[in-house]
Amino acid sequence: MKIIGTGSALPEKIVTNDMLAGFLETSDSWITTRTGIKTRRLLSKETLGELAITAATAALESSGVAPENIDYLICSNVANSYVTPSMSSIILGLLGCNCPCTDLNGACAGFIYALDIADAFIKTGRAKNILIVAAEEPSRFCNWHERETSVLFADGAGAVVVTEGEGFKDFRVTADTHTDVLYYKRAMEATPYDRVESKTTPLVMQGREVFKLAVRACIKDCDIILEKNGMTGEDIDMYLLHQANLRIIDSIREHLEQPKEKFPTNLQKYGNTSSASIPILMDELSRGGVLKDGMNLLLSAFGGGFVTGAAILKWSSIDYPEIEEPVHEPAV
Ligand code: ACO
């Protein structure tokens, strides 16, 4: 399986650390030194569905695959305002796809989980072209009176089209039950038989515990997948890691003893966009000409559950269609 198209979309609203310090007891220096995040994009005017459509349309256009030739659509999403229908059902018709679709909640590792499932569908001949859209709005899970979580999370969407061909070498996905370290509970309706009050609990996160679990798990995933494929850290040209925290990325990099240039980041601009972070980064790097034909990439992510995902692939460059510049009327 290989990636033949990428796309991404971010909300218009840019929120700086100083803006957060205006209503939370926090500061630009605390957020920057603890996480690396300087700004983030938060949904205000747009909907998550609109971001998903923009990212997916860009991925389809760059792949050259018509929407009607997509055989399966997977949307990686932790939560949105609809419990049913799924986000994938909502975007399917608007994209013009006519295929089965499903949502997948693999927390921040959801994009890699989706790739792994797509790979199995393609290998077994169940599908030829699959569209994966990771669309996330974790800013909507946070308690915006609490500084511990609200400064970290942000919204966005990233998408890829995958098809048959040489690209992905291997996947490693794991799961372990640590449901107390990171959770968000939504209210459900009361019934005549279950009168226990159900209420929303905004995102609860034991930050230090998550930090340790994340570093340990990603290091283990990288070591195992590299060894299994007869590779070392040297053989990887670029590591596309989940964009949660610069210090987590640095700890993994130090363990692998690889140079900073191999670990591109954009969390400084976009914060933690959950499972959308890797496809957004991939799209930026691919369109910017940073990802070159034949490069070996390692993807690695971790998230609530606790789940992790890692993948190794050889990149094939993508020809992006020229974007027409808007025609401006000459000033009179
Ligand atoms: N501004 C200022 N002070 C803060 C803030 C804030 N935004 N948040 C916490 N503090 C305070 C704490 O209250 C604490 O104060 P105290 O010493 O008086 O008790 C102090 O800063 C230190 O808090 P720690 O939690 O120990 O700070 P730490 O250095 O561990 O950094 C952080 C916190 C950034 C959350 C870190 O633990 C982390 O990055 N963890 C992983 C988070 C993560 O990646 N989450 C997402 C993973 S899964 C997914 O992506 C869905």
Tab-separated table of C-alpha atoms and ligand atoms in Angstrom:
chain	number	residue	atom	x	y	z
A	1	MET	CA	0.000	0.000	0.000
A	2	LYS	CA	1.201	3.513	-0.727
A	3	ILE	CA	0.056	7.079	-0.139
A	4	ILE	CA	-0.827	8.859	-3.394
A	5	GLY	CA	-2.572	12.011	-2.147
A	6	THR	CA	-2.523	14.251	0.925
A	7	GLY	CA	-4.549	17.199	2.195
A	8	SER	CA	-5.071	19.192	5.364
A	9	ALA	CA	-7.214	21.989	6.752
A	10	LEU	CA	-6.962	24.160	9.836
A	11	PRO	CA	-9.379	26.582	11.461
A	12	GLU	CA	-8.882	30.247	10.687
A	13	LYS	CA	-8.697	31.384	14.315
A	14	ILE	CA	-5.119	31.645	15.609
A	15	VAL	CA	-4.857	31.690	19.413
A	16	THR	CA	-1.544	32.690	20.990
A	17	ASN	CA	-0.258	31.722	24.440
A	18	ASP	CA	-0.618	35.353	25.502
A	19	MET	CA	-4.301	35.270	24.531
A	20	LEU	CA	-4.772	32.255	26.859
A	21	ALA	CA	-2.860	34.048	29.626
A	22	GLY	CA	-5.564	36.709	29.359
A	23	PHE	CA	-8.100	34.415	31.068
A	24	LEU	CA	-6.079	31.488	32.492
A	25	GLU	CA	-3.348	31.561	35.139
A	26	THR	CA	-0.633	30.640	32.672
A	27	SER	CA	2.091	32.299	30.611
A	28	ASP	CA	3.757	32.111	27.226
A	29	SER	CA	7.011	31.033	28.889
A	30	TRP	CA	5.360	28.164	30.870
A	31	ILE	CA	3.586	26.781	27.814
A	32	THR	CA	6.601	27.217	25.522
A	33	THR	CA	9.144	25.613	27.850
A	34	ARG	CA	6.879	22.730	28.942
A	35	THR	CA	5.405	21.909	25.514
A	36	GLY	CA	6.936	23.935	22.660
A	37	ILE	CA	3.491	25.240	21.661
A	38	LYS	CA	3.356	28.955	20.708
A	39	THR	CA	0.026	29.200	18.901
A	40	ARG	CA	-2.846	26.891	18.024
A	41	ARG	CA	-5.848	26.964	15.634
A	42	LEU	CA	-9.296	26.655	17.201
A	43	LEU	CA	-12.673	26.182	15.548
A	44	SER	CA	-14.798	29.306	15.741
A	45	LYS	CA	-16.640	30.015	12.483
A	46	GLU	CA	-16.127	26.655	10.741
A	47	THR	CA	-17.398	23.185	11.630
A	48	LEU	CA	-15.242	20.096	11.950
A	49	GLY	CA	-17.139	18.593	9.007
A	50	GLU	CA	-16.089	21.534	6.819
A	51	LEU	CA	-12.421	21.052	7.745
A	52	ALA	CA	-12.734	17.321	7.017
A	53	ILE	CA	-14.217	18.028	3.569
A	54	THR	CA	-11.477	20.553	2.699
A	55	ALA	CA	-8.693	18.160	3.741
A	56	ALA	CA	-10.313	15.196	1.984
A	57	THR	CA	-10.950	17.166	-1.228
A	58	ALA	CA	-7.294	18.231	-1.367
A	59	ALA	CA	-6.169	14.636	-0.794
A	60	LEU	CA	-8.496	13.358	-3.542
A	61	GLU	CA	-7.400	16.065	-6.003
A	62	SER	CA	-3.710	15.350	-5.457
A	63	SER	CA	-4.249	11.588	-5.797
A	64	GLY	CA	-6.055	11.858	-9.131
A	65	VAL	CA	-8.629	9.333	-7.838
A	66	ALA	CA	-12.229	10.397	-8.470
A	67	PRO	CA	-14.521	10.299	-5.409
A	68	GLU	CA	-16.637	7.587	-7.031
A	69	ASN	CA	-13.537	5.364	-7.288
A	70	ILE	CA	-12.923	5.383	-3.543
A	71	ASP	CA	-13.784	1.905	-2.220
A	72	TYR	CA	-13.766	2.681	1.504
A	73	LEU	CA	-13.695	5.790	3.665
A	74	ILE	CA	-12.307	5.730	7.202
A	75	CYS	CA	-12.613	8.765	9.439
A	76	SER	CA	-10.329	8.871	12.463
A	77	ASN	CA	-12.169	10.880	15.103
A	78	VAL	CA	-12.266	10.743	18.892
A	79	ALA	CA	-15.499	12.709	19.294
A	80	ASN	CA	-17.641	15.346	17.663
A	81	SER	CA	-21.088	16.686	18.342
A	82	TYR	CA	-22.783	13.808	16.494
A	83	VAL	CA	-22.689	10.394	18.116
A	84	THR	CA	-24.657	9.107	15.150
A	85	PRO	CA	-24.466	9.403	12.176
A	86	SER	CA	-20.717	8.967	12.046
A	87	MET	CA	-18.464	11.769	10.832
A	88	SER	CA	-17.564	9.554	7.855
A	89	SER	CA	-21.270	9.318	6.893
A	90	ILE	CA	-21.595	13.083	7.140
A	91	ILE	CA	-18.655	13.769	4.814
A	92	LEU	CA	-19.162	10.803	2.449
A	93	GLY	CA	-22.086	12.245	0.480
A	94	LEU	CA	-20.670	15.763	0.394
A	95	LEU	CA	-17.474	14.417	-1.157
A	96	GLY	CA	-19.398	12.435	-3.772
A	97	CYS	CA	-18.083	9.062	-2.613
A	98	ASN	CA	-20.320	6.047	-2.908
A	99	CYS	CA	-18.737	3.395	-0.703
A	100	PRO	CA	-18.854	1.925	2.787
A	101	CYS	CA	-17.580	4.211	5.503
A	102	THR	CA	-16.824	4.036	9.193
A	103	ASP	CA	-15.382	6.081	12.047
A	104	LEU	CA	-12.472	4.825	14.078
A	105	ASN	CA	-11.495	6.022	17.549
A	106	GLY	CA	-7.835	5.187	18.037
A	107	ALA	CA	-7.306	8.369	20.062
A	108	CYS	CA	-4.199	10.242	18.890
A	109	ALA	CA	-2.888	7.057	17.262
A	110	GLY	CA	-6.077	6.810	15.156
A	111	PHE	CA	-4.444	7.797	11.861
A	112	ILE	CA	-1.912	4.958	12.117
A	113	TYR	CA	-4.646	2.538	13.216
A	114	ALA	CA	-6.641	3.579	10.128
A	115	LEU	CA	-3.618	3.067	7.856
A	116	ASP	CA	-3.074	-0.387	9.343
A	117	ILE	CA	-6.706	-1.371	8.646
A	118	ALA	CA	-6.551	0.108	5.134
A	119	ASP	CA	-3.404	-1.935	4.468
A	120	ALA	CA	-5.237	-5.139	5.445
A	121	PHE	CA	-8.210	-4.256	3.180
A	122	ILE	CA	-5.908	-3.555	0.247
A	123	LYS	CA	-3.728	-6.639	0.809
A	124	THR	CA	-6.796	-8.902	0.910
A	125	GLY	CA	-8.298	-7.329	-2.219
A	126	ARG	CA	-11.324	-5.930	-0.352
A	127	ALA	CA	-10.509	-2.435	-1.605
A	128	LYS	CA	-8.188	-0.709	-4.070
A	129	ASN	CA	-8.455	2.981	-3.134
A	130	ILE	CA	-9.120	4.091	0.440
A	131	LEU	CA	-9.632	7.614	1.743
A	132	ILE	CA	-8.550	8.229	5.333
A	133	VAL	CA	-9.614	11.488	6.964
A	134	ALA	CA	-8.440	12.352	10.470
A	135	ALA	CA	-10.672	15.132	11.789
A	136	GLU	CA	-10.423	16.221	15.385
A	137	GLU	CA	-11.719	18.941	17.682
A	138	PRO	CA	-10.132	18.137	21.070
A	139	SER	CA	-10.462	21.783	22.096
A	140	ARG	CA	-14.141	20.921	22.614
A	141	PHE	CA	-13.328	18.264	25.267
A	142	CYS	CA	-11.376	20.628	27.510
A	143	ASN	CA	-12.531	22.611	30.495
A	144	TRP	CA	-11.525	26.113	29.459
A	145	HIS	CA	-11.319	27.211	33.090
A	146	GLU	CA	-8.486	24.696	33.635
A	147	ARG	CA	-4.992	25.491	32.442
A	148	GLU	CA	-3.723	21.882	32.625
A	149	THR	CA	-5.355	20.685	29.413
A	150	SER	CA	-6.812	23.633	27.506
A	151	VAL	CA	-3.403	25.079	26.567
A	152	LEU	CA	-2.373	21.840	24.831
A	153	PHE	CA	-5.151	20.855	22.454
A	154	ALA	CA	-6.286	22.285	19.128
A	155	ASP	CA	-8.401	21.468	16.083
A	156	GLY	CA	-7.629	20.370	12.531
A	157	ALA	CA	-8.017	17.767	9.803
A	158	GLY	CA	-5.589	15.805	7.643
A	159	ALA	CA	-6.341	13.276	4.916
A	160	VAL	CA	-4.609	10.786	2.653
A	161	VAL	CA	-5.604	8.550	-0.253
A	162	VAL	CA	-3.926	5.143	-0.230
A	163	THR	CA	-3.859	2.523	-2.961
A	164	GLU	CA	-2.111	-0.673	-4.061
A	165	GLY	CA	1.646	-0.439	-4.506
A	166	GLU	CA	5.009	-0.435	-2.778
A	167	GLY	CA	5.217	1.937	0.165
A	168	PHE	CA	4.345	0.710	3.638
A	169	LYS	CA	6.786	-1.889	4.936
A	170	ASP	CA	5.298	-2.640	8.333
A	171	PHE	CA	2.932	-1.574	11.113
A	172	ARG	CA	2.930	-2.011	14.856
A	173	VAL	CA	-0.193	-1.104	16.829
A	174	THR	CA	-0.610	-1.727	20.556
A	175	ALA	CA	-3.193	-1.207	23.288
A	176	ASP	CA	-3.014	-1.320	27.049
A	177	THR	CA	-5.659	-0.425	29.624
A	178	HIS	CA	-4.810	2.851	31.380
A	179	THR	CA	-8.236	4.434	31.235
A	180	ASP	CA	-7.658	6.718	34.210
A	181	VAL	CA	-4.745	8.763	32.862
A	182	LEU	CA	-6.636	10.486	30.048
A	183	TYR	CA	-10.411	10.553	29.596
A	184	TYR	CA	-13.388	12.629	28.537
A	185	LYS	CA	-16.901	11.470	29.459
A	186	ARG	CA	-20.023	12.585	27.669
A	187	ALA	CA	-23.480	12.743	29.217
A	188	MET	CA	-26.062	10.147	28.118
A	189	GLU	CA	-29.852	10.330	28.424
A	190	ALA	CA	-31.489	8.966	31.557
A	191	THR	CA	-33.823	5.971	31.136
A	192	PRO	CA	-36.632	4.748	33.433
A	193	TYR	CA	-34.309	1.890	34.447
A	194	ASP	CA	-31.047	3.726	34.960
A	195	ARG	CA	-31.517	6.942	36.828
A	196	VAL	CA	-27.880	7.447	37.676
A	197	GLU	CA	-27.182	11.012	36.698
A	198	SER	CA	-24.972	11.104	33.647
A	199	LYS	CA	-22.926	14.206	33.149
A	200	THR	CA	-20.082	15.365	31.033
A	201	THR	CA	-16.608	15.299	32.539
A	202	PRO	CA	-14.301	17.512	30.483
A	203	LEU	CA	-10.891	16.091	29.616
A	204	VAL	CA	-9.017	14.766	32.656
A	205	MET	CA	-5.317	14.146	32.128
A	206	GLN	CA	-2.553	13.046	34.464
A	207	GLY	CA	0.056	14.958	32.494
A	208	ARG	CA	3.215	13.499	34.030
A	209	GLU	CA	1.917	9.932	33.787
A	210	VAL	CA	0.897	10.449	30.135
A	211	PHE	CA	4.321	11.935	29.421
A	212	LYS	CA	6.117	8.880	30.829
A	213	LEU	CA	3.779	6.374	29.140
A	214	ALA	CA	4.129	8.184	25.820
A	215	VAL	CA	7.924	8.303	25.826
A	216	ARG	CA	8.282	4.703	26.994
A	217	ALA	CA	5.735	3.341	24.501
A	218	CYS	CA	6.994	5.267	21.460
A	219	ILE	CA	10.607	4.306	22.154
A	220	LYS	CA	9.562	0.653	22.431
A	221	ASP	CA	7.527	0.852	19.207
A	222	CYS	CA	10.396	2.488	17.293
A	223	ASP	CA	12.967	-0.017	18.574
A	224	ILE	CA	10.765	-3.036	17.806
A	225	ILE	CA	9.589	-1.976	14.343
A	226	LEU	CA	13.113	-0.979	13.289
A	227	GLU	CA	14.651	-4.235	14.491
A	228	LYS	CA	11.876	-6.339	12.951
A	229	ASN	CA	12.618	-4.756	9.576
A	230	GLY	CA	16.401	-5.088	9.878
A	231	MET	CA	16.805	-1.327	10.154
A	232	THR	CA	18.426	1.084	12.594
A	233	GLY	CA	17.575	4.685	13.410
A	234	GLU	CA	20.144	5.708	10.784
A	235	ASP	CA	18.110	4.098	8.000
A	236	ILE	CA	15.154	6.412	8.632
A	237	ASP	CA	15.323	9.716	6.755
A	238	MET	CA	12.488	11.371	8.637
A	239	TYR	CA	10.436	10.643	11.764
A	240	LEU	CA	6.862	11.933	11.672
A	241	LEU	CA	5.792	11.735	15.302
A	242	HIS	CA	2.497	12.670	16.945
A	243	GLN	CA	2.695	16.408	17.591
A	244	ALA	CA	1.800	16.546	21.296
A	245	ASN	CA	4.837	17.938	23.054
A	246	LEU	CA	8.324	18.936	21.905
A	247	ARG	CA	9.866	17.395	25.026
A	248	ILE	CA	8.272	14.005	24.245
A	249	ILE	CA	9.642	14.192	20.673
A	250	ASP	CA	13.077	15.198	21.998
A	251	SER	CA	13.163	12.277	24.452
A	252	ILE	CA	12.422	9.820	21.632
A	253	ARG	CA	14.992	11.503	19.380
A	254	GLU	CA	17.674	11.360	22.088
A	255	HIS	CA	17.022	7.643	22.605
A	256	LEU	CA	17.366	7.008	18.861
A	257	GLU	CA	20.485	9.238	18.759
A	258	GLN	CA	19.327	10.930	15.585
A	259	PRO	CA	19.735	14.573	14.501
A	260	LYS	CA	16.997	17.170	15.050
A	261	GLU	CA	16.580	17.706	11.275
A	262	LYS	CA	15.059	14.222	11.000
A	263	PHE	CA	12.209	15.199	13.376
A	264	PRO	CA	10.119	17.879	11.674
A	265	THR	CA	7.538	19.541	13.936
A	266	ASN	CA	4.626	21.933	13.568
A	267	LEU	CA	3.141	21.674	17.065
A	268	GLN	CA	4.643	25.114	17.739
A	269	LYS	CA	2.031	26.543	15.318
A	270	TYR	CA	-0.856	24.097	15.633
A	271	GLY	CA	-0.757	22.540	19.143
A	272	ASN	CA	-1.922	18.955	19.658
A	273	THR	CA	-4.555	18.122	17.033
A	274	SER	CA	-4.905	14.496	18.193
A	275	SER	CA	-4.968	11.960	15.339
A	276	ALA	CA	-4.925	14.743	12.726
A	277	SER	CA	-1.409	15.844	13.728
A	278	ILE	CA	0.590	13.362	11.622
A	279	PRO	CA	-1.426	13.735	8.368
A	280	ILE	CA	-1.347	17.546	8.724
A	281	LEU	CA	2.443	17.425	9.156
A	282	MET	CA	2.766	14.950	6.276
A	283	ASP	CA	0.742	17.184	3.965
A	284	GLU	CA	2.806	20.265	4.839
A	285	LEU	CA	6.098	18.442	4.322
A	286	SER	CA	4.981	16.793	1.104
A	287	ARG	CA	3.605	19.985	-0.452
A	288	GLY	CA	6.695	21.876	0.741
A	289	GLY	CA	8.959	19.431	-1.134
A	290	VAL	CA	10.620	18.217	2.095
A	291	LEU	CA	9.485	14.619	1.640
A	292	LYS	CA	11.434	13.267	-1.295
A	293	ASP	CA	10.962	10.204	-3.456
A	294	GLY	CA	12.454	7.098	-1.854
A	295	MET	CA	12.793	8.532	1.668
A	296	ASN	CA	12.255	6.085	4.517
A	297	LEU	CA	9.745	7.470	7.030
A	298	LEU	CA	8.818	6.261	10.484
A	299	LEU	CA	5.427	7.327	11.892
A	300	SER	CA	4.742	6.963	15.615
A	301	ALA	CA	1.860	8.106	17.798
A	302	PHE	CA	0.324	7.500	21.227
A	303	GLY	CA	-3.015	8.348	22.754
A	304	GLY	CA	-5.688	7.793	25.363
A	305	GLY	CA	-6.471	4.197	26.087
A	306	PHE	CA	-3.479	3.790	26.161
A	307	VAL	CA	-2.921	3.019	22.473
A	308	THR	CA	0.076	3.413	20.203
A	309	GLY	CA	0.804	2.995	16.520
A	310	ALA	CA	3.951	2.978	14.433
A	311	ALA	CA	4.634	2.416	10.743
A	312	ILE	CA	7.588	2.378	8.371
A	313	LEU	CA	7.148	3.389	4.745
A	314	LYS	CA	9.090	4.412	1.685
A	315	TRP	CA	7.733	7.740	0.402
A	316	SER	CA	6.692	8.260	-3.225
A	317	SER	CA	6.500	11.911	-4.177
A	318	ILE	CA	3.132	13.347	-5.170
A	319	ASP	CA	2.424	15.773	-8.025
A	320	TYR	CA	0.144	18.424	-6.597
A	321	PRO	CA	-2.177	20.224	-8.986
A	322	GLU	CA	-1.323	23.891	-9.516
A	323	ILE	CA	-3.459	26.056	-7.298
A	324	GLU	CA	-4.880	28.929	-9.285
A	325	GLU	CA	-4.019	32.282	-7.750
A	326	PRO	CA	-7.084	34.470	-7.279
A	327	VAL	CA	-7.318	37.080	-10.009
A	328	HIS	CA	-7.131	40.552	-8.486
A	329	GLU	CA	-8.693	43.482	-10.276
A	330	PRO	CA	-6.059	46.170	-10.870
A	331	ALA	CA	-6.354	48.979	-8.320
A	332	VAL	CA	-7.963	52.055	-9.834
B	1	ACO	N1	0.334	27.154	33.029
B	1	ACO	C1	1.031	27.350	34.153
B	1	ACO	N2	1.210	26.401	35.082
B	1	ACO	C2	0.678	25.181	34.846
B	1	ACO	C3	-0.059	24.909	33.681
B	1	ACO	C4	-0.225	25.956	32.743
B	1	ACO	N3	-0.899	25.795	31.597
B	1	ACO	N4	-0.464	23.621	33.736
B	1	ACO	C5	0.010	23.109	34.878
B	1	ACO	N5	0.685	24.063	35.569
B	1	ACO	C6	1.348	23.947	36.860
B	1	ACO	C7	0.852	22.793	37.688
B	1	ACO	O1	-0.314	23.175	38.390
B	1	ACO	C8	2.030	22.532	38.602
B	1	ACO	O2	1.991	23.484	39.646
B	1	ACO	P1	2.530	23.082	41.140
B	1	ACO	O3	3.984	22.764	40.940
B	1	ACO	O4	2.262	24.311	41.898
B	1	ACO	O5	1.713	21.897	41.540
B	1	ACO	C9	3.230	22.872	37.739
B	1	ACO	O6	2.737	23.666	36.645
B	1	ACO	C10	3.939	21.663	37.183
B	1	ACO	O7	2.959	20.798	36.645
B	1	ACO	P2	3.348	19.435	35.976
B	1	ACO	O8	2.092	18.763	35.501
B	1	ACO	O9	4.254	18.668	36.854
B	1	ACO	O10	4.186	19.980	34.726
B	1	ACO	P3	4.980	19.159	33.662
B	1	ACO	O11	6.349	19.684	33.567
B	1	ACO	O12	4.795	17.692	33.793
B	1	ACO	O13	4.245	19.594	32.300
B	1	ACO	C11	2.563	18.791	30.785
B	1	ACO	C12	2.856	19.377	32.151
B	1	ACO	C13	2.959	19.795	29.725
B	1	ACO	C14	1.081	18.520	30.664
B	1	ACO	C15	3.391	17.504	30.601
B	1	ACO	O14	3.218	16.648	31.703
B	1	ACO	C16	2.998	16.798	29.345
B	1	ACO	O15	3.277	17.241	28.255
B	1	ACO	N6	2.390	15.618	29.451
B	1	ACO	C17	1.923	14.885	28.306
B	1	ACO	C18	0.701	15.566	27.780
B	1	ACO	C19	0.260	14.999	26.468
B	1	ACO	O16	1.049	14.737	25.597
B	1	ACO	N7	-1.042	14.837	26.353
B	1	ACO	C20	-1.673	14.360	25.223
B	1	ACO	C21	-1.298	12.958	24.995
B	1	ACO	S1	-2.481	11.940	24.278
B	1	ACO	C22	-3.154	12.802	23.139
B	1	ACO	O17	-2.446	13.418	22.373
B	1	ACO	C23	-4.626	12.840	23.131
